CSV table of C-alpha atoms in Angstrom, one decimal:
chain,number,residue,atom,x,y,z
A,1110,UNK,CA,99.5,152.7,101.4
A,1111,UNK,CA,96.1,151.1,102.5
A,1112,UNK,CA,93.5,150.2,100.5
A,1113,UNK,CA,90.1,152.0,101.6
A,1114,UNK,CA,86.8,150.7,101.8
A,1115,UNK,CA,85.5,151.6,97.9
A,1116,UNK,CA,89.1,149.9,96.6
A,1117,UNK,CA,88.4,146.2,98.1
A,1118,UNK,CA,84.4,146.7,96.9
A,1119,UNK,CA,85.8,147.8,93.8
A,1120,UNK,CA,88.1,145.0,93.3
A,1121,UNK,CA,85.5,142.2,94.9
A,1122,UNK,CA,82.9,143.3,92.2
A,1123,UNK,CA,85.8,143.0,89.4
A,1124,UNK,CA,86.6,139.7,90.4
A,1125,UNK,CA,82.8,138.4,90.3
A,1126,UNK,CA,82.5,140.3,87.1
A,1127,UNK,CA,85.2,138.5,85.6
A,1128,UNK,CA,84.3,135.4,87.1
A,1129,UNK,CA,81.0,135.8,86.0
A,1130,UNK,CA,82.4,136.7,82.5
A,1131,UNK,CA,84.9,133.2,82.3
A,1132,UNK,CA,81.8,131.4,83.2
A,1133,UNK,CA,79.9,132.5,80.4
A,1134,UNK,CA,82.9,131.9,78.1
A,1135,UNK,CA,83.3,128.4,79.6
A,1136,UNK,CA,79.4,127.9,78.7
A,1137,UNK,CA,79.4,129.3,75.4
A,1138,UNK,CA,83.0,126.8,74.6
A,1139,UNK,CA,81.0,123.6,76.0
A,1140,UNK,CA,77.9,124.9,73.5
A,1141,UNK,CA,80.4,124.9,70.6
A,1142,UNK,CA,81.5,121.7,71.4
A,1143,UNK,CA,79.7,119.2,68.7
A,1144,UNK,CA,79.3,115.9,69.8
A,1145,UNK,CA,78.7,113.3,66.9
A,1146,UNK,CA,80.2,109.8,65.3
A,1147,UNK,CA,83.4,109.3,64.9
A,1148,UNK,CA,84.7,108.6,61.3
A,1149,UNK,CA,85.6,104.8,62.9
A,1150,UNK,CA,82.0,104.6,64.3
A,1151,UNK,CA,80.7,106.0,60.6
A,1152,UNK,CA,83.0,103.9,58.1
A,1153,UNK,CA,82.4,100.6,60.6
A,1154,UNK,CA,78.4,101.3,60.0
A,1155,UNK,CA,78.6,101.9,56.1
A,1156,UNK,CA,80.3,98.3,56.2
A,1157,UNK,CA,78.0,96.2,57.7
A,1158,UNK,CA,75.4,98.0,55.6
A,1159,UNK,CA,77.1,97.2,52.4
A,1160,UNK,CA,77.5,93.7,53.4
A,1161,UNK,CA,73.4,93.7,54.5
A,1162,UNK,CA,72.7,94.7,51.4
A,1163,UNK,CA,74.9,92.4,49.2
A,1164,UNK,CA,73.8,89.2,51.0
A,1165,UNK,CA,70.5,89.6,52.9
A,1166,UNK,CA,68.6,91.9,50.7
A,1167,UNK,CA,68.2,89.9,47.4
A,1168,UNK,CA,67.4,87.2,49.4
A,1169,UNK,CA,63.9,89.2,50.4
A,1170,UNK,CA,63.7,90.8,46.7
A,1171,UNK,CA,64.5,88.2,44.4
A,1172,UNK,CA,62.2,85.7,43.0
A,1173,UNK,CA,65.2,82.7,43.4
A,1174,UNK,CA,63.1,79.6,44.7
A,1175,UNK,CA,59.9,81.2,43.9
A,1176,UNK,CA,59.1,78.9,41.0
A,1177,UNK,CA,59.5,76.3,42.7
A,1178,UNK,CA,57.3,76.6,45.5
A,1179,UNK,CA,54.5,77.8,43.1
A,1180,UNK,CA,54.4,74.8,40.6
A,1181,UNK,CA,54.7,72.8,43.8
A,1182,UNK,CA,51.4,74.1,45.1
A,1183,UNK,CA,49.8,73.3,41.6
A,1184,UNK,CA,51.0,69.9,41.6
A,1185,UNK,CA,50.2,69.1,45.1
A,1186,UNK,CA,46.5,71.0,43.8
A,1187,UNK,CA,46.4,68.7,40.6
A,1188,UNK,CA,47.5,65.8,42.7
A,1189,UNK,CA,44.7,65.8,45.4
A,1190,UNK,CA,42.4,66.1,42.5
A,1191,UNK,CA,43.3,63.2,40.4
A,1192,UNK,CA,43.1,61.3,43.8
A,1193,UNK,CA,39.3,62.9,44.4
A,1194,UNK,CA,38.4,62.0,40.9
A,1195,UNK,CA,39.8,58.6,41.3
A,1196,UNK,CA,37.2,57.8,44.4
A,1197,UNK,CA,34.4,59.5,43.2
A,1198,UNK,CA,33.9,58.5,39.3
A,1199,UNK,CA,33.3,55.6,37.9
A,1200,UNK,CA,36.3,52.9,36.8
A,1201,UNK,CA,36.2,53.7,33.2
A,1202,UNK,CA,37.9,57.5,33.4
A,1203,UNK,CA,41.4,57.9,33.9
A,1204,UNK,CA,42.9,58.7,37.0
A,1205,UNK,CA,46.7,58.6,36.4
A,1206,UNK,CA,49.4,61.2,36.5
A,1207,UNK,CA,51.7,61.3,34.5
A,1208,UNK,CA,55.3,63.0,35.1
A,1209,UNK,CA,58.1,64.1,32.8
A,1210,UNK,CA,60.7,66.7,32.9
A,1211,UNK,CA,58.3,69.8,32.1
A,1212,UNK,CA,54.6,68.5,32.1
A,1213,UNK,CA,52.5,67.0,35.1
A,1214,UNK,CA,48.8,66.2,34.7
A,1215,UNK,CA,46.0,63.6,34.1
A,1216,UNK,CA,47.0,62.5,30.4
A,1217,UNK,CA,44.2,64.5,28.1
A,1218,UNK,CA,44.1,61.6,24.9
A,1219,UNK,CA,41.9,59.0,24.9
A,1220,UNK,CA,44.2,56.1,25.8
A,1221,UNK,CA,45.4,57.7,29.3
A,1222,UNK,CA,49.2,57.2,28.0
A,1223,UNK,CA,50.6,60.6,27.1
A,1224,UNK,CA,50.2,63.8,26.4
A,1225,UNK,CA,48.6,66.0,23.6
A,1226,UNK,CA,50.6,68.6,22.0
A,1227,UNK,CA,48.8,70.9,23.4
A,1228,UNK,CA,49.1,69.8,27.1
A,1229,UNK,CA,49.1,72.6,29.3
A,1230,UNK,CA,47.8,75.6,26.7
A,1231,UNK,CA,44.3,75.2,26.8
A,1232,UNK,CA,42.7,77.6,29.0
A,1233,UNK,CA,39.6,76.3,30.5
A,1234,UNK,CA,38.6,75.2,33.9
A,1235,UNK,CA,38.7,71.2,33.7
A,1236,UNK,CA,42.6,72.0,32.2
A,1237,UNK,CA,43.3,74.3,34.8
A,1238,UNK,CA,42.8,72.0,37.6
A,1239,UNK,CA,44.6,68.8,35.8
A,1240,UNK,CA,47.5,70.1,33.7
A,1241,UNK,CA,50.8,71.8,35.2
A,1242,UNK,CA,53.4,72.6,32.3
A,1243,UNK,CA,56.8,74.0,33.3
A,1244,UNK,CA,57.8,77.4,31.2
A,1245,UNK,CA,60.9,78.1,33.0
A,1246,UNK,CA,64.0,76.8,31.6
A,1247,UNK,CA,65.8,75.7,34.9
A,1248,UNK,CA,63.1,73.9,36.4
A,1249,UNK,CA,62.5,70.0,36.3
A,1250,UNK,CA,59.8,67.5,37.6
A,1251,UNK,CA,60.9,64.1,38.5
A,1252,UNK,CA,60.3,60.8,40.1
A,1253,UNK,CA,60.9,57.7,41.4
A,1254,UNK,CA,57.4,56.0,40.6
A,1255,UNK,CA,57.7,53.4,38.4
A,1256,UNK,CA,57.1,54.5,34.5
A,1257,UNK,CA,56.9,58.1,35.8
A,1258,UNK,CA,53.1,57.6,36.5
A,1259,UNK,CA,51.0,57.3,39.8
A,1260,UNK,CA,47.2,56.2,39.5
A,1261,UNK,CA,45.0,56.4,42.5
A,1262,UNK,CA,42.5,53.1,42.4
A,1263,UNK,CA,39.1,54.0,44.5
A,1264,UNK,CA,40.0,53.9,48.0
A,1265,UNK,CA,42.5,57.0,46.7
A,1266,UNK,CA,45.9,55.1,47.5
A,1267,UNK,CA,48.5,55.3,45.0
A,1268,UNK,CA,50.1,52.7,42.8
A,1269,UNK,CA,53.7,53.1,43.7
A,1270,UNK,CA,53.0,52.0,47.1
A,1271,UNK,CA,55.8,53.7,50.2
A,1272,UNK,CA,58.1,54.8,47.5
A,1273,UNK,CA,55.8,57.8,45.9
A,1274,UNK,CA,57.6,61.3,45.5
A,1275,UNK,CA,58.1,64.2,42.9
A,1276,UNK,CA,60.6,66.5,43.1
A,1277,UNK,CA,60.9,69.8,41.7
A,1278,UNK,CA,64.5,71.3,40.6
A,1279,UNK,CA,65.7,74.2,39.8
A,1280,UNK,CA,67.5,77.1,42.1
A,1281,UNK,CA,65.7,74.7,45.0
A,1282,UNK,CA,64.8,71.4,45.0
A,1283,UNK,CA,61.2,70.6,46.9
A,1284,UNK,CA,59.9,67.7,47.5
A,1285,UNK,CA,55.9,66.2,46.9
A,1286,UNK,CA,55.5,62.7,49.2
A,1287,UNK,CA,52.0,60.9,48.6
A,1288,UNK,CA,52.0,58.6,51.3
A,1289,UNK,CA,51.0,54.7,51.2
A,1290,UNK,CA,47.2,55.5,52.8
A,1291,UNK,CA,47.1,58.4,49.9
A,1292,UNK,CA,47.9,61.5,51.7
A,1293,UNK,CA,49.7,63.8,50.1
A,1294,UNK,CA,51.9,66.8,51.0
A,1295,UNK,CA,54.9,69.0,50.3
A,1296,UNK,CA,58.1,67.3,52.2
């Protein structure tokens, strides 16, 4: 039996049809397809996140260390001006520091040998710019200058000579160097 002319257009336009109809299915199975992470690619990320966040982030929110460089700002401030004061009054005022474990400053009694009681609570502007008190409990001042004072005679050099420098403890320890010719800076 032979196929006739409207059997093999019949069958030709049944076979486009259906290949027409398994393209679409093809199409609409790559559309389903999801692409995404993998849980490897996912867990891996939520790791180095987690360890970002336990080591690196306090280190940008904390206040560790911050002290420190603050009350060695003021004492590098309080410093310069003792040495100012020193070359530009007369012989008679006093123009030593003085340095223990919390307190810092141009002694405020009359003999330039100590400090008051009340060193570091006043709250005026001549205090402000010659008294540095430590509040915090883990922070120290210290020095190797000899009697834990350094006075600046008129040419602004200090007394301890090479071997001037404060140091400031607690969660970091900084370092103030006043140099033989009298300059002074954070180390």
């Amino acid at each position: 039996m032979g196929y006739n002319r409207w059997t093999i257009n019949h069958i030709a336009k049944r076979r486009c049809i259906l290949a027409s109809r398994a393209e679409k299915l093809r199409t609409l199975i790559d559309a389903n397809k999801q692409s995404g992470f993998t849980l490897l690619e996912l867990i891996v990320t939520i790791i180095i996140i987690g360890v970002l966040a336990v080591t690196a982030l306090p280190r940008f929110t904390g206040t560790d260390g911050f002290e420190e460089y603050s009350y060695r700002t003021q004492a590098i401030s309080i410093l310069r001006n003792a040495q100012l004061r020193a070359m530009n009054q007369a012989t008679n005022t006093c123009n030593t520091i003085l340095i223990d474990n919390k307190n810092l400053g141009i002694p405020d009694n009359g003999s330039c040998n100590g400090f008051s009681s009340n060193f570091g609570d006043r709250d005026n502007d001549f205090t402000r710019v010659t008294e540095l008190k430590i509040t915090s409990d883990n922070i120290q001042f210290s020095t190797v200058a000899p009697n834990n004072r350094i006075t600046f005679d008129k040419q602004g050099v200090p007394s301890c000579g090479s071997n001037c420098t404060i140091e400031i403890r607690g969660t970091e320890t900084l370092r103030i160097a006043i140099e033989p010719q009298g300059y002074i800076h954070a180390q």
